[in-house]
């Protein structure tokens, strides 16, 4: 409101003085009414042009401002045009009283609009007082053209000045600080026009040192294209040291009103740009989520068949390579995917928070790409991992067993084949047909010794067959050759049995014709054969391969070996006794002068062969000692590896469990501000990350254990698999907790929630979070809502649950709770607001064109709208019309994704 008060001073000419409210002192009429002649000239021209810009709407105008308003008729008409209201009917008489009455009606109308006119009387206007008339017109201009201008709650003059400063700020050589000197070079006028209608002015060609050209250019363009009459002369402005402020304000106010429609359009465009930017960002985040989810699911889809491949390998080396490939997967390929999965969940939570804050519906990923789908696929992946590792270890055990059995088969088969070499030829010879009685008897005894030897080899044949059978059952890759060799041995063994029986029958038929063989030879043969077999068995046992998995097993073998060594003295006595028999034979022959032809007729086992084998046994014993001791050292080393892994695992396992429990407590406690909590959590996360070398050390120890083929560990209940899963869960949990705090900060800042409110929300939530899990069921959440002042019926509670639990999980998190509390109390952009903004840009039409969008919006957002708006099909539709109403509604409905 503009107030006028009587002045305590009188003008030097004797007339009354006029001034306004002290708040508008810069707009005061000169107290002494002693206007600078140049200022008065500028005011007279400007005010006249301003009045005519309105009077022409009524089909008239004025020529002389102090003369043409004297009868009050055009004054009343001017007020009716600029106000849009009807004044009392004027008096048409020509007398002075009629004129005074008309002017008073005009002055009374001005006063009715809250303007106090003091010392401006109808008589001065009727008498044609130029200064009073100009003062009255200025009052009208202030009230109807300037007073309503306000930018950021400033006064009228300050608001108009601020508007000019903002519009001309980007232009060089323009610095609007007032309504006089700042406009003298004409650049400010041109900048105002160029800012709103750049096609009318070539601003870059204007020169600061040519004010006349600049001013005339602006005045002519404004009059021709903007319908703003020329209210001032360029020469008057240039030739005046300080142009009249009121004249400049009046003229500039015409520019403000001419561009007011553009101002509204700019505001509407800003609102639309803001909404579109939010939508574009959200769509970008949705696309990122979909791509990251698709990539992760595709990686899982490709990886699971590899982990489910159970095609066995033929050799230990091939299976060891499979195990090494699996370790590489665990060390190199999987950790980045664990981070991707965690980041995916964080991005999903952040996106949902942003959607809630911008009053958008929750994001529902495309089918099969929900966080729960990814968790399910991840669970299947880890199940496949566990099964794959167990299968590989079992295969390695199987192949190790197969290699051991195959080598044992070959060794026993070689020994047996060496023994049977020539036996068939021996059994099929007919030497007994031409032999003497003594020779026949000798052959019979020799055959009996052979049968004893044959019986002694029966166990070995059975062992060979049993080993071959076991290799078949364990699916040994070279089973056909094993079976063929075993079959050949068995067939040969059966043939030897038949031939042995046949030879015995032949010898027995001639036995009656033979005399008894020397008892010493016979005794030697009988004792030498089993002793020889014992030595062969001992050599076989001493060279037998062994496989053990712990210290107890190797100690058992060492104990058995020590027991064997304890029998050697007794065996040596038997050897000496056998050799004594042979010595006795030699002694008797020498004593009786008997010339022995050949060796012992009853056996092929010579004293030399017994001694050779005995020496071989003596050599194999220390070799066996060394092999057993080496295996003992290996098992002791393995036990050390077990203890080393167990010691570290028994520290790391409880540490992970403790950290998980601490994070659980931190997530429901309220210590300090959210920023303090975020700083503390990040420091806590860093301390966890710094613990990673302990996990790496444990992985190294575990690799050594696997390379040593250690399959059990009695010193700890922790496995590397359990610790890996615990470590990954720990990293994921701290990252999720940090993300929850960040989302709370985002919600707090966007919704204007104070720290005290947030503390109150957390206290209330914790009270009803009975299990301290960071979430609650529907019953406890309903109790929480009632406690926070929400009156709930079943329908209202169902609506709220649809907001806080859109996926119907049956659980409500703290983030969802504060989102709901802030959403219920915070004003946000709505579809109706966006529709209203588009309506402004469309000049009140029910549709908008692509040309209008490109003119009012930034290029990328204009094209964004054009691509998504459907054609308008209303009754007033025109070619190229676009439906902005359904588009605005869709922004707050279902997402394009």
Tab-separated table of N, CA, C and O in Angstrom, residues 630-729:
chain	number	residue	atom	x	y	z
A	630	UNK	N	59.714	-91.102	6.776
A	630	UNK	CA	59.358	-89.976	5.900
A	630	UNK	C	57.857	-89.719	5.923
A	630	UNK	O	57.397	-88.575	5.964
A	631	UNK	N	57.071	-90.809	5.877
A	631	UNK	CA	55.621	-90.641	5.940
A	631	UNK	C	55.195	-90.079	7.289
A	631	UNK	O	54.271	-89.265	7.384
A	632	UNK	N	55.876	-90.517	8.361
A	632	UNK	CA	55.576	-89.970	9.690
A	632	UNK	C	55.829	-88.470	9.715
A	632	UNK	O	55.024	-87.689	10.253
A	633	UNK	N	56.978	-88.059	9.118
A	633	UNK	CA	57.283	-86.620	9.072
A	633	UNK	C	56.219	-85.873	8.261
A	633	UNK	O	55.798	-84.764	8.624
A	634	UNK	N	55.778	-86.514	7.151
A	634	UNK	CA	54.735	-85.875	6.337
A	634	UNK	C	53.443	-85.724	7.137
A	634	UNK	O	52.809	-84.652	7.109
A	635	UNK	N	53.045	-86.760	7.858
A	635	UNK	CA	51.819	-86.682	8.648
A	635	UNK	C	51.954	-85.682	9.787
A	635	UNK	O	50.986	-85.007	10.159
A	636	UNK	N	53.173	-85.601	10.355
A	636	UNK	CA	53.400	-84.590	11.395
A	636	UNK	C	53.277	-83.188	10.808
A	636	UNK	O	52.726	-82.279	11.441
A	637	UNK	N	53.826	-83.026	9.570
A	637	UNK	CA	53.675	-81.737	8.889
A	637	UNK	C	52.210	-81.435	8.624
A	637	UNK	O	51.744	-80.311	8.822
A	638	UNK	N	51.470	-82.473	8.172
A	638	UNK	CA	50.035	-82.279	7.944
A	638	UNK	C	49.324	-81.903	9.238
A	638	UNK	O	48.418	-81.050	9.241
A	639	UNK	N	49.722	-82.547	10.324
A	639	UNK	CA	49.103	-82.224	11.604
A	639	UNK	C	49.412	-80.790	12.007
A	639	UNK	O	48.563	-80.090	12.572
A	640	UNK	N	50.651	-80.361	11.682
A	640	UNK	CA	51.010	-78.958	11.955
A	640	UNK	C	50.133	-78.012	11.139
A	640	UNK	O	49.674	-76.979	11.657
A	641	UNK	N	49.889	-78.384	9.858
A	641	UNK	CA	49.017	-77.546	9.022
A	641	UNK	C	47.611	-77.497	9.608
A	641	UNK	O	46.960	-76.442	9.615
A	642	UNK	N	47.120	-78.643	10.076
A	642	UNK	CA	45.794	-78.658	10.698
A	642	UNK	C	45.748	-77.718	11.900
A	642	UNK	O	44.815	-76.922	12.063
A	643	UNK	N	46.768	-77.847	12.756
A	643	UNK	CA	46.787	-77.025	13.975
A	643	UNK	C	46.901	-75.535	13.631
A	643	UNK	O	46.239	-74.691	14.256
A	644	UNK	N	47.749	-75.228	12.644
A	644	UNK	CA	47.928	-73.829	12.247
A	644	UNK	C	46.622	-73.248	11.724
A	644	UNK	O	46.211	-72.140	12.117
A	645	UNK	N	45.953	-73.994	10.828
A	645	UNK	CA	44.666	-73.521	10.295
A	645	UNK	C	43.636	-73.395	11.416
A	645	UNK	O	42.911	-72.411	11.506
A	646	UNK	N	43.591	-74.414	12.286
A	646	UNK	CA	42.588	-74.418	13.357
A	646	UNK	C	42.794	-73.248	14.310
A	646	UNK	O	41.830	-72.606	14.757
A	647	UNK	N	44.072	-72.966	14.652
A	647	UNK	CA	44.348	-71.859	15.577
A	647	UNK	C	43.791	-70.548	15.024
A	647	UNK	O	43.110	-69.788	15.722
A	648	UNK	N	44.094	-70.281	13.733
A	648	UNK	CA	43.613	-69.045	13.119
A	648	UNK	C	42.097	-69.075	12.932
A	648	UNK	O	41.407	-68.083	13.167
A	649	UNK	N	41.564	-70.229	12.507
A	649	UNK	CA	40.119	-70.325	12.265
A	649	UNK	C	39.340	-70.128	13.564
A	649	UNK	O	38.271	-69.499	13.567
A	650	UNK	N	39.875	-70.651	14.682
A	650	UNK	CA	39.188	-70.509	15.968
A	650	UNK	C	39.234	-69.069	16.484
A	650	UNK	O	38.521	-68.731	17.423
A	651	UNK	N	40.081	-68.236	15.869
A	651	UNK	CA	40.088	-66.801	16.194
A	651	UNK	C	39.168	-66.041	15.239
A	651	UNK	O	38.342	-65.229	15.656
A	652	UNK	N	39.320	-66.340	13.929
A	652	UNK	CA	38.560	-65.609	12.920
A	652	UNK	C	37.060	-65.888	13.041
A	652	UNK	O	36.239	-64.972	12.942
A	653	UNK	N	36.685	-67.153	13.260
A	653	UNK	CA	35.268	-67.504	13.338
A	653	UNK	C	34.533	-66.712	14.412
A	653	UNK	O	33.553	-66.016	14.119
A	654	UNK	N	34.993	-66.756	15.684
A	654	UNK	CA	34.314	-65.957	16.725
A	654	UNK	C	34.394	-64.464	16.438
A	654	UNK	O	33.466	-63.725	16.763
A	655	UNK	N	35.499	-64.007	15.817
A	655	UNK	CA	35.622	-62.576	15.511
A	655	UNK	C	34.519	-62.152	14.543
A	655	UNK	O	33.874	-61.111	14.742
A	656	UNK	N	34.299	-62.949	13.504
A	656	UNK	CA	33.236	-62.619	12.546
A	656	UNK	C	31.881	-62.609	13.236
A	656	UNK	O	31.060	-61.706	13.036
A	657	UNK	N	31.628	-63.631	14.080
A	657	UNK	CA	30.347	-63.698	14.780
A	657	UNK	C	30.155	-62.485	15.686
A	657	UNK	O	29.067	-61.894	15.744
A	658	UNK	N	31.234	-62.086	16.387
A	658	UNK	CA	31.156	-60.920	17.276
A	658	UNK	C	30.841	-59.659	16.477
A	658	UNK	O	30.004	-58.843	16.877
A	659	UNK	N	31.512	-59.483	15.331
A	659	UNK	CA	31.286	-58.296	14.510
A	659	UNK	C	29.861	-58.273	13.975
A	659	UNK	O	29.236	-57.204	13.911
A	660	UNK	N	29.347	-59.433	13.599
A	660	UNK	CA	27.962	-59.483	13.118
A	660	UNK	C	27.001	-59.043	14.220
A	660	UNK	O	26.059	-58.283	13.983
A	661	UNK	N	27.257	-59.506	15.447
A	661	UNK	CA	26.395	-59.118	16.562
A	661	UNK	C	26.528	-57.624	16.864
A	661	UNK	O	25.535	-56.945	17.163
A	662	UNK	N	27.761	-57.100	16.768
A	662	UNK	CA	27.957	-55.671	17.031
A	662	UNK	C	27.239	-54.822	15.990
A	662	UNK	O	26.633	-53.805	16.329
A	663	UNK	N	27.303	-55.235	14.722
A	663	UNK	CA	26.600	-54.479	13.681
A	663	UNK	C	25.096	-54.510	13.946
A	663	UNK	O	24.393	-53.515	13.759
A	664	UNK	N	24.606	-55.664	14.387
A	664	UNK	CA	23.187	-55.764	14.714
A	664	UNK	C	22.784	-54.777	15.797
A	664	UNK	O	21.727	-54.157	15.737
A	665	UNK	N	23.677	-54.630	16.815
A	665	UNK	CA	23.370	-53.660	17.881
A	665	UNK	C	23.463	-52.227	17.371
A	665	UNK	O	22.615	-51.387	17.678
A	666	UNK	N	24.487	-51.953	16.559
A	666	UNK	CA	24.681	-50.586	16.051
A	666	UNK	C	23.475	-50.141	15.236
A	666	UNK	O	23.040	-48.989	15.299
A	667	UNK	N	22.904	-51.078	14.446
A	667	UNK	CA	21.823	-50.703	13.538
A	667	UNK	C	20.555	-50.284	14.268
A	667	UNK	O	19.675	-49.673	13.659
A	668	UNK	N	20.426	-50.622	15.565
A	668	UNK	CA	19.208	-50.237	16.279
A	668	UNK	C	19.487	-49.250	17.399
A	668	UNK	O	18.578	-48.816	18.095
A	669	UNK	N	20.761	-48.891	17.596
A	669	UNK	CA	21.086	-47.903	18.626
A	669	UNK	C	21.056	-46.506	18.031
A	669	UNK	O	21.107	-46.326	16.828
A	670	UNK	N	21.018	-45.481	18.872
A	670	UNK	CA	20.974	-44.089	18.424
A	670	UNK	C	22.053	-43.309	19.153
A	670	UNK	O	21.804	-42.719	20.201
A	671	UNK	N	23.252	-43.330	18.635
A	671	UNK	CA	24.360	-42.622	19.269
A	671	UNK	C	24.782	-41.464	18.386
A	671	UNK	O	25.404	-41.641	17.354
A	672	UNK	N	24.404	-40.228	18.762
A	672	UNK	CA	24.789	-39.061	18.005
A	672	UNK	C	23.891	-38.844	16.799
A	672	UNK	O	22.873	-39.497	16.607
A	673	UNK	N	24.289	-37.872	15.948
A	673	UNK	CA	23.539	-37.568	14.735
A	673	UNK	C	23.744	-38.667	13.701
A	673	UNK	O	24.622	-39.523	13.850
A	674	UNK	N	22.914	-38.589	12.641
A	674	UNK	CA	23.088	-39.568	11.558
A	674	UNK	C	24.475	-39.450	10.942
A	674	UNK	O	25.082	-40.453	10.572
A	675	UNK	N	24.969	-38.198	10.818
A	675	UNK	CA	26.326	-38.031	10.265
A	675	UNK	C	27.354	-38.683	11.177
A	675	UNK	O	28.317	-39.308	10.701
A	676	UNK	N	27.173	-38.507	12.515
A	676	UNK	CA	28.099	-39.161	13.459
A	676	UNK	C	28.036	-40.677	13.287
A	676	UNK	O	29.068	-41.369	13.245
A	677	UNK	N	26.803	-41.195	13.182
A	677	UNK	CA	26.658	-42.647	13.012
A	677	UNK	C	27.309	-43.106	11.714
A	677	UNK	O	27.952	-44.163	11.660
A	678	UNK	N	27.139	-42.298	10.640
A	678	UNK	CA	27.720	-42.670	9.347
A	678	UNK	C	29.238	-42.690	9.431
A	678	UNK	O	29.884	-43.612	8.922
A	679	UNK	N	29.822	-41.658	10.087
A	679	UNK	CA	31.290	-41.614	10.246
A	679	UNK	C	31.761	-42.827	11.043
A	679	UNK	O	32.733	-43.508	10.681
A	680	UNK	N	31.049	-43.112	12.152
A	680	UNK	CA	31.445	-44.253	12.991
A	680	UNK	C	31.332	-45.568	12.232
A	680	UNK	O	32.205	-46.443	12.334
A	681	UNK	N	30.241	-45.715	11.440
A	681	UNK	CA	30.072	-46.950	10.679
A	681	UNK	C	31.150	-47.108	9.620
A	681	UNK	O	31.646	-48.205	9.372
A	682	UNK	N	31.518	-45.995	8.966
A	682	UNK	CA	32.569	-46.106	7.948
A	682	UNK	C	33.917	-46.434	8.584
A	682	UNK	O	34.714	-47.171	8.003
A	683	UNK	N	34.182	-45.850	9.774
A	683	UNK	CA	35.411	-46.228	10.473
A	683	UNK	C	35.348	-47.707	10.865
A	683	UNK	O	36.341	-48.434	10.770
A	684	UNK	N	34.159	-48.131	11.292
A	684	UNK	CA	33.974	-49.535	11.668
A	684	UNK	C	34.176	-50.437	10.453
A	684	UNK	O	34.819	-51.484	10.526
A	685	UNK	N	33.630	-50.001	9.289
A	685	UNK	CA	33.800	-50.770	8.050
A	685	UNK	C	35.286	-50.854	7.698
A	685	UNK	O	35.765	-51.902	7.269
A	686	UNK	N	36.019	-49.734	7.877
A	686	UNK	CA	37.445	-49.740	7.542
A	686	UNK	C	38.197	-50.720	8.428
A	686	UNK	O	39.112	-51.414	7.978
A	687	UNK	N	37.819	-50.764	9.731
A	687	UNK	CA	38.489	-51.699	10.639
A	687	UNK	C	38.232	-53.146	10.211
A	687	UNK	O	39.106	-54.004	10.356
A	688	UNK	N	37.023	-53.402	9.671
A	688	UNK	CA	36.713	-54.753	9.176
A	688	UNK	C	37.549	-55.061	7.937
A	688	UNK	O	38.121	-56.147	7.803
A	689	UNK	N	37.619	-54.084	7.012
A	689	UNK	CA	38.398	-54.292	5.781
A	689	UNK	C	39.860	-54.548	6.129
A	689	UNK	O	40.537	-55.365	5.497
A	690	UNK	N	40.378	-53.836	7.155
A	690	UNK	CA	41.775	-54.017	7.543
A	690	UNK	C	42.028	-55.410	8.123
A	690	UNK	O	43.174	-55.816	8.282
A	691	UNK	N	40.956	-56.128	8.476
A	691	UNK	CA	41.093	-57.491	8.991
A	691	UNK	C	41.281	-58.500	7.864
A	691	UNK	O	41.555	-59.669	8.104
A	692	UNK	N	41.113	-58.035	6.588
A	692	UNK	CA	41.153	-58.923	5.420
A	692	UNK	C	42.431	-59.765	5.357
A	692	UNK	O	42.374	-60.932	4.954
A	693	UNK	N	43.642	-59.224	5.724
A	693	UNK	CA	44.841	-60.073	5.663
A	693	UNK	C	44.708	-61.360	6.472
A	693	UNK	O	45.297	-62.379	6.121
A	694	UNK	N	43.937	-61.338	7.561
A	694	UNK	CA	43.745	-62.560	8.349
A	694	UNK	C	42.962	-63.597	7.543
A	694	UNK	O	43.238	-64.796	7.628
A	695	UNK	N	41.973	-63.132	6.778
A	695	UNK	CA	41.211	-64.047	5.921
A	695	UNK	C	42.118	-64.594	4.818
A	695	UNK	O	42.094	-65.786	4.498
A	696	UNK	N	42.940	-63.686	4.228
A	696	UNK	CA	43.857	-64.131	3.174
A	696	UNK	C	44.843	-65.168	3.709
A	696	UNK	O	45.165	-66.151	3.040
A	697	UNK	N	45.351	-64.920	4.943
A	697	UNK	CA	46.273	-65.886	5.541
A	697	UNK	C	45.593	-67.236	5.720
A	697	UNK	O	46.175	-68.298	5.438
A	698	UNK	N	44.338	-67.187	6.153
A	698	UNK	CA	43.594	-68.420	6.358
A	698	UNK	C	43.363	-69.140	5.030
A	698	UNK	O	43.443	-70.367	4.946
A	699	UNK	N	43.089	-68.358	3.952
A	699	UNK	CA	42.926	-68.958	2.625
A	699	UNK	C	44.226	-69.651	2.202
A	699	UNK	O	44.210	-70.735	1.614
A	700	UNK	N	45.378	-68.995	2.485
A	700	UNK	CA	46.666	-69.616	2.157
A	700	UNK	C	46.874	-70.908	2.905
A	700	UNK	O	47.324	-71.916	2.328
A	701	UNK	N	46.562	-70.896	4.222
A	701	UNK	CA	46.702	-72.130	5.008
A	701	UNK	C	45.779	-73.215	4.471
A	701	UNK	O	46.153	-74.393	4.392
A	702	UNK	N	44.557	-72.817	4.083
A	702	UNK	CA	43.595	-73.790	3.567
A	702	UNK	C	44.088	-74.389	2.249
A	702	UNK	O	43.911	-75.591	2.000
A	703	UNK	N	44.711	-73.574	1.415
A	703	UNK	CA	45.237	-74.085	0.147
A	703	UNK	C	46.345	-75.098	0.385
A	703	UNK	O	46.410	-76.132	-0.276
A	704	UNK	N	47.215	-74.817	1.386
A	704	UNK	CA	48.272	-75.779	1.713
A	704	UNK	C	47.671	-77.098	2.190
A	704	UNK	O	48.160	-78.180	1.871
A	705	UNK	N	46.599	-77.016	2.969
A	705	UNK	CA	45.928	-78.217	3.469
A	705	UNK	C	45.356	-79.031	2.311
A	705	UNK	O	45.495	-80.256	2.250
A	706	UNK	N	44.720	-78.336	1.361
A	706	UNK	CA	44.141	-79.060	0.225
A	706	UNK	C	45.220	-79.663	-0.655
A	706	UNK	O	45.078	-80.776	-1.165
A	707	UNK	N	46.316	-78.900	-0.866
A	707	UNK	CA	47.407	-79.422	-1.675
A	707	UNK	C	48.048	-80.646	-1.028
A	707	UNK	O	48.576	-81.532	-1.711
A	708	UNK	N	48.006	-80.691	0.315
A	708	UNK	CA	48.546	-81.854	1.026
A	708	UNK	C	47.521	-82.994	1.107
A	708	UNK	O	47.780	-84.016	1.742
A	709	UNK	N	46.352	-82.789	0.483
A	709	UNK	CA	45.283	-83.804	0.467
A	709	UNK	C	44.836	-84.167	1.879
A	709	UNK	O	44.629	-85.328	2.217
A	710	UNK	N	44.688	-83.138	2.697
A	710	UNK	CA	44.179	-83.319	4.058
A	710	UNK	C	42.672	-83.079	4.008
A	710	UNK	O	42.229	-82.016	3.573
A	711	UNK	N	41.903	-84.065	4.475
A	711	UNK	CA	40.463	-83.980	4.326
A	711	UNK	C	39.702	-83.837	5.648
A	711	UNK	O	38.482	-83.783	5.646
A	712	UNK	N	40.393	-83.821	6.770
A	712	UNK	CA	39.705	-83.668	8.054
A	712	UNK	C	40.574	-82.818	8.974
A	712	UNK	O	41.762	-82.637	8.736
A	713	UNK	N	39.938	-82.280	10.006
A	713	UNK	CA	40.674	-81.458	10.976
A	713	UNK	C	39.938	-81.532	12.307
A	713	UNK	O	38.893	-80.919	12.503
A	714	UNK	N	40.507	-82.320	13.200
A	714	UNK	CA	39.837	-82.529	14.488
A	714	UNK	C	40.041	-81.370	15.463
A	714	UNK	O	39.466	-81.371	16.555
A	715	UNK	N	40.867	-80.374	15.059
A	715	UNK	CA	41.183	-79.291	15.994
A	715	UNK	C	40.237	-78.108	15.892
A	715	UNK	O	40.366	-77.157	16.660
A	716	UNK	N	39.339	-78.113	14.920
A	716	UNK	CA	38.412	-76.984	14.801
A	716	UNK	C	37.114	-77.448	14.171
A	716	UNK	O	37.092	-78.410	13.395
A	717	UNK	N	36.030	-76.746	14.524
A	717	UNK	CA	34.721	-77.025	13.921
A	717	UNK	C	34.478	-76.127	12.714
A	717	UNK	O	33.466	-76.272	12.027
A	718	UNK	N	35.412	-75.185	12.463
A	718	UNK	CA	35.231	-74.247	11.355
A	718	UNK	C	35.847	-74.794	10.076
A	718	UNK	O	36.955	-75.321	10.099
A	719	UNK	N	35.103	-74.660	8.976
A	719	UNK	CA	35.660	-74.971	7.655
A	719	UNK	C	35.880	-73.662	6.912
A	719	UNK	O	35.282	-72.637	7.250
A	720	UNK	N	36.708	-73.718	5.884
A	720	UNK	CA	36.976	-72.506	5.108
A	720	UNK	C	35.710	-72.016	4.429
A	720	UNK	O	35.498	-70.809	4.292
A	721	UNK	N	34.854	-72.952	4.035
A	721	UNK	CA	33.604	-72.562	3.387
A	721	UNK	C	32.743	-71.734	4.327
A	721	UNK	O	32.207	-70.690	3.970
A	722	UNK	N	32.602	-72.199	5.591
A	722	UNK	CA	31.813	-71.451	6.572
A	722	UNK	C	32.397	-70.067	6.803
A	722	UNK	O	31.679	-69.078	6.906
A	723	UNK	N	33.728	-69.993	6.910
A	723	UNK	CA	34.368	-68.706	7.183
A	723	UNK	C	34.232	-67.761	5.991
A	723	UNK	O	34.044	-66.556	6.176
A	724	UNK	N	34.322	-68.312	4.766
A	724	UNK	CA	34.138	-67.452	3.585
A	724	UNK	C	32.741	-66.840	3.585
A	724	UNK	O	32.562	-65.641	3.358
A	725	UNK	N	31.741	-67.692	3.795
A	725	UNK	CA	30.359	-67.201	3.805
A	725	UNK	C	30.170	-66.167	4.907
A	725	UNK	O	29.551	-65.114	4.709
A	726	UNK	N	30.724	-66.416	6.098
A	726	UNK	CA	30.611	-65.468	7.202
A	726	UNK	C	31.258	-64.140	6.866
A	726	UNK	O	30.716	-63.060	7.164
A	727	UNK	N	32.454	-64.198	6.239
A	727	UNK	CA	33.169	-62.960	5.871
A	727	UNK	C	32.375	-62.159	4.839
A	727	UNK	O	32.229	-60.940	4.960
A	728	UNK	N	31.834	-62.866	3.816
A	728	UNK	CA	31.050	-62.172	2.798
A	728	UNK	C	29.784	-61.568	3.421
A	728	UNK	O	29.391	-60.443	3.089
A	729	UNK	N	29.131	-62.291	4.318
A	729	UNK	CA	27.938	-61.755	4.983
A	729	UNK	C	28.293	-60.535	5.827
A	729	UNK	O	27.533	-59.559	5.883
